[in-house]
Coordinates of C-alpha atoms in Angstrom, one line a residue:
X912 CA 114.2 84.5 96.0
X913 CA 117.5 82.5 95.4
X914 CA 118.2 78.9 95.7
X915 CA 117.8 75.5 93.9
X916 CA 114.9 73.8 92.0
X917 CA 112.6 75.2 89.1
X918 CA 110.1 77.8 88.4
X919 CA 106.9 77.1 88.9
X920 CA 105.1 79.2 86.5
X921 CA 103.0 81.8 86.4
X922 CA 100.4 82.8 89.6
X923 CA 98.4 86.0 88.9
X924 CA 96.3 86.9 91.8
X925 CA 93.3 88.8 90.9
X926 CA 92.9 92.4 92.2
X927 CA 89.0 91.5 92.9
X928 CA 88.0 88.5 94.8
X929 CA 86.2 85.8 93.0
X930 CA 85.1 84.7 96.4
X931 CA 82.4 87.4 97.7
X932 CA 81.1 87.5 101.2
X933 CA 77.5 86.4 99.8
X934 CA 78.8 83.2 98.9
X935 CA 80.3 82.1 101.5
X936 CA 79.7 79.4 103.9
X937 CA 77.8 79.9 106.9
X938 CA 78.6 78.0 109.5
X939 CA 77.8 79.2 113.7
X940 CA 80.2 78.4 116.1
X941 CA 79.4 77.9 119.6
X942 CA 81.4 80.8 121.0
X943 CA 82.3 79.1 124.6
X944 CA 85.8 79.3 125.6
X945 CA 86.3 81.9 122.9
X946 CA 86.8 84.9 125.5
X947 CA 90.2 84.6 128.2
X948 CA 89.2 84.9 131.5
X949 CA 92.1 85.1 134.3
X950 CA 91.5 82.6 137.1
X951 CA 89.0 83.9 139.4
X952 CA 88.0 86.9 137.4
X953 CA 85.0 87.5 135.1
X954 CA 86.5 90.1 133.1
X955 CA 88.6 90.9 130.0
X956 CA 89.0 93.5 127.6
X957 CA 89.3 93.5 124.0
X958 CA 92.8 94.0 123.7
X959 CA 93.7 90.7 125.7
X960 CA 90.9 88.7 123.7
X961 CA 92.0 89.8 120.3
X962 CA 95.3 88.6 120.8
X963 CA 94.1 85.4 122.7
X964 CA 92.0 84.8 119.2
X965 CA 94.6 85.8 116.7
X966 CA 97.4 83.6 118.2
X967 CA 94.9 80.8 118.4
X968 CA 94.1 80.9 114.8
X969 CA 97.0 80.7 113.1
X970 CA 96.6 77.0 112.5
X971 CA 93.2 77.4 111.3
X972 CA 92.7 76.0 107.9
X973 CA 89.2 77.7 107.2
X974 CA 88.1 81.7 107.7
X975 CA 86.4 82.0 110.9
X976 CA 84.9 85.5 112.0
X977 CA 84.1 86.5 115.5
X978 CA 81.9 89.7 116.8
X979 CA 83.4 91.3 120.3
X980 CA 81.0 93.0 122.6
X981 CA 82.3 96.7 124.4
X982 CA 83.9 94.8 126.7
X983 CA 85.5 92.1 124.9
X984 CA 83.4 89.1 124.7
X985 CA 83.5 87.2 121.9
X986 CA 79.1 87.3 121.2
X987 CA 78.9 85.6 117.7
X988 CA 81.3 83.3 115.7
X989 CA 81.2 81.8 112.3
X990 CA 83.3 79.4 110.2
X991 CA 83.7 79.1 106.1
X992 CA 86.1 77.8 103.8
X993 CA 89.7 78.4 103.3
X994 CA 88.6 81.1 100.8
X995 CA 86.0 83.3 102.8
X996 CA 83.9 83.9 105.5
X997 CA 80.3 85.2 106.4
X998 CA 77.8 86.5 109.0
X999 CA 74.0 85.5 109.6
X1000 CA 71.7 88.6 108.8
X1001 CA 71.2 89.0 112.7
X1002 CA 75.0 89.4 113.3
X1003 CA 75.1 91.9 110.3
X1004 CA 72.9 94.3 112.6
X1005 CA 74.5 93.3 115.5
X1006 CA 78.0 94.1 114.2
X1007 CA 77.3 97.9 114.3
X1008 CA 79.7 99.8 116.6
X1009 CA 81.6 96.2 117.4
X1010 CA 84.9 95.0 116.6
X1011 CA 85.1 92.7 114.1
X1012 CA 88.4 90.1 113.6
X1013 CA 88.7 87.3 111.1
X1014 CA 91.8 85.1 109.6
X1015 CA 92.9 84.7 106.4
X1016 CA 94.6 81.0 106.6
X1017 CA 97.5 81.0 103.6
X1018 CA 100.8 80.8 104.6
X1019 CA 101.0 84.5 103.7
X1020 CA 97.4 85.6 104.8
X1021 CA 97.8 89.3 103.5
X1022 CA 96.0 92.3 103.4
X1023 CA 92.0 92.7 103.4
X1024 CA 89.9 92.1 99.9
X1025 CA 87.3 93.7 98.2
X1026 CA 84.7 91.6 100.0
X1027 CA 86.2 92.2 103.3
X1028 CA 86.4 95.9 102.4
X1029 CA 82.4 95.7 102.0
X1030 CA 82.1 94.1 104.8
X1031 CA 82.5 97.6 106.4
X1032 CA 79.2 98.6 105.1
X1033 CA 78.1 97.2 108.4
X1034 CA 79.1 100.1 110.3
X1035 CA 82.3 98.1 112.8
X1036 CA 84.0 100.0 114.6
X1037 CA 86.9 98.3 113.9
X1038 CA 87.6 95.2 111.0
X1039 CA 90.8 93.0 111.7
X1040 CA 92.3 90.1 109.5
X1041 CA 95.0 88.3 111.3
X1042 CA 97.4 86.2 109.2
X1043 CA 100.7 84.3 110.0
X1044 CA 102.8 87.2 109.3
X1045 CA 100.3 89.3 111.2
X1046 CA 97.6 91.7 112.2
X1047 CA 95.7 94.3 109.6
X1048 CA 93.2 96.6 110.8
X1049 CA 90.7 98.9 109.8
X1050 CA 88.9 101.7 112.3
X1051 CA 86.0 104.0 111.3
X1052 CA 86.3 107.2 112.1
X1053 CA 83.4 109.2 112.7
X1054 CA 83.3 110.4 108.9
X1055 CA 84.1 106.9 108.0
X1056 CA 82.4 106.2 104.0
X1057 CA 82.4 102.7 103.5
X1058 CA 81.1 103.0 100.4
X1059 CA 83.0 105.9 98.9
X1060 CA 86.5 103.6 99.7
X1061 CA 84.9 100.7 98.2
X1062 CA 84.2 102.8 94.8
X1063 CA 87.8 104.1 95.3
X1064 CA 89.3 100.2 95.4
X1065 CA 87.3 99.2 92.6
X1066 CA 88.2 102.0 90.5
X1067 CA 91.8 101.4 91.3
X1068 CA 91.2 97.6 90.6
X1069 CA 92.8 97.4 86.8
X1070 CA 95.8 99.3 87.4
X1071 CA 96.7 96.9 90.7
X1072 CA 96.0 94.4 88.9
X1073 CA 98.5 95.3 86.1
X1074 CA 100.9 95.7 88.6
X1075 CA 100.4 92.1 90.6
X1076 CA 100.7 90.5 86.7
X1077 CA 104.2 92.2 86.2
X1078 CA 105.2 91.4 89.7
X1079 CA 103.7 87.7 89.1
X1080 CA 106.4 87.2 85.7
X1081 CA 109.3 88.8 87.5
X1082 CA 108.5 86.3 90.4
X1083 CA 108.2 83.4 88.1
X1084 CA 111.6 83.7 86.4
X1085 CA 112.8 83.2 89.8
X1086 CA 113.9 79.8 91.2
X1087 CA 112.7 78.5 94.2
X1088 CA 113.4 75.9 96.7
X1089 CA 110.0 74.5 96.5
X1090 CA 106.4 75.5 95.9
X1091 CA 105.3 76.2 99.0
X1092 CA 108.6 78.7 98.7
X1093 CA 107.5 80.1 95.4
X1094 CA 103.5 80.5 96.2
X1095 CA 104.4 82.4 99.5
X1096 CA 107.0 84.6 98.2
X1097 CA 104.9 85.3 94.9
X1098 CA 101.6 86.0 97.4
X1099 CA 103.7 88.5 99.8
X1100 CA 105.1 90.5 96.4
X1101 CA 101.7 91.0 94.8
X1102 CA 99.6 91.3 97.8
X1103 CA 102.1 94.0 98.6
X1104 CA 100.4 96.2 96.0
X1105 CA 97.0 96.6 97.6
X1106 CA 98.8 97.0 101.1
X1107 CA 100.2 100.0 99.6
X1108 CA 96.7 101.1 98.2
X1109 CA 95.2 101.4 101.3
X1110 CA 98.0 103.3 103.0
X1111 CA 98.2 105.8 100.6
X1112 CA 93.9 105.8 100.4
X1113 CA 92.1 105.0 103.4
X1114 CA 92.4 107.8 105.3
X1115 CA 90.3 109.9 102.7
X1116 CA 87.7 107.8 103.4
X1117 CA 87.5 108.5 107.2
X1118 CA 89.4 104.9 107.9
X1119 CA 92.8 104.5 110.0
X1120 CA 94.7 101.6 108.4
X1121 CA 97.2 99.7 110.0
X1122 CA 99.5 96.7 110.1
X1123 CA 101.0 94.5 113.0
X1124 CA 103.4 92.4 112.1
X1125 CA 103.8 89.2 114.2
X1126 CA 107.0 88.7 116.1
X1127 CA 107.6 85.7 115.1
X1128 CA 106.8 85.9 111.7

C-alpha cells in the first residue's frame, strides 16, 4: 500500500493461535432480543437471524458466540475477550447438529484459527465467523472429520507460517498512511494464506468452505 508516513516494522502473525478456546473467557449472555421477530409474528429462520447477528456485531469489541436452534433461535450466547471465545460444557453438547456463528472484532477479522477449527470437534452443523469484511463458513457434511482437518492444518502450520513471515517483511518495507493502515493491510495479506489453505483442503475432510464478503466492506 502506497502513500505517506513510515513503516511500522515488522508484524508476524503466528500460523497457530496462542489464544486456545480452553482459555478463554466465559462469560453467558442473556440471549433476549437476540432472535428478529417481524411484528406480529413468532417466527424466523436462520437465515434472517444470522444476518440480523452478523450486522449487529460488527462494532463488537470482544468475541461473542451464539448457538441457533433448527429454527433459528438464538438458545445460548457467550462473550470473551477481543482475542477469543468459549462455550460452557452444557452448550458444548448442545451445539451438536446446530449452527454455530461467532465474530472476530479486528478491523480485518479474517479467516477461522486453529482453535476455532477444533471447535468443530463438537459436531455443528455449520461454524460461521463474521468479520468487517465479512462472513466465513464451515458446514459438515455427512463424512465431515474434524479431527483429520485439524491434523491436516497443523501439519501445514510451519510452511504457512513461512509464508505469512515473508509476506509480513514485504509488507513492512511498505509505507503507510498510518498504523491502523499498515496493521489492516499487513492482517488481510498474511491471513490470506490460511484462507487459501482451506480452500484448497477442506473439502477432503468432508467440510464445505466458504466466504461472504460484506457489501460494504
Amino acid at each position: 500500500m502506497g502513500g505517506r508516513g513510515s513503516s511500522f516494522g515488522v508484524e508476524i502473525i503466528s500460523a497457530v493461535s496462542p489464544y486456545g478456546s480452553q482459555d478463554a473467557e466465559i462469560q453467558e449472555l442473556n440471549v433476549a432480543g437476540m432472535t428478529p421477530m417481524d411484528r406480529g409474528s413468532r417466527f424466523t429462520n436462520a437465515e434472517k437471524t444470522l444476518d440480523y447477528l452478523e450486522r449487529k456485531k460488527l462494532q463488537e469489541t470482544k468475541e461473542q458466540v451464539q448457538v441457533l436452534d433448527d429454527y433459528g433461535y438464538v438458545t445460548r450466547a457467550f462473550q470473551g475477550d477481543e482475542h477469543s471465545c468459549a462455550v460452557d460444557d452444557k452448550t458444548q453438547q448442545y451445539a451438536r447438529g446446530k449452527i454455530v456463528t461467532h465474530n472476530h472484532p479486528s478491523e480485518f477479522g479474517g479467516t477461522f484459527s486453529d482453535a476455532d477449527i477444533s471447535f468443530l470437534s463438537l459436531g455443528m452443523k455449520e461454524l460461521r465467523a463474521s468479520a468487517k469484511e465479512g462472513t466465513y463458513s464451515i458446514k459438515a457434511k455427512k463424512n465431515a472429520n474434524p479431527h483429520g482437518l485439524m491434523k491436516a492444518y497443523l501439519r501445514s502450520a510451519p510452511r504457512m507460517q513461512d509464508a505469512m513471515r515473508e509476506i509480513a517483511l514485504e509488507m513492512a518495507r511498505k509505507k503507510y498512511t498510518s498504523k491502523k493502515a499498515y496493521e489492516k493491510a499487513n492482517r488481510k495479506a498474511q491471513l490470506e494464506v490460511i484462507h487459501n489453505w482451506y480452500q484448497r483442503n477442506v473439502k477432503r475432510y468432508g467440510f464445505e468452505y466458504n466466504f461472504y464478503p460484506r457489501e460494504d466492506a
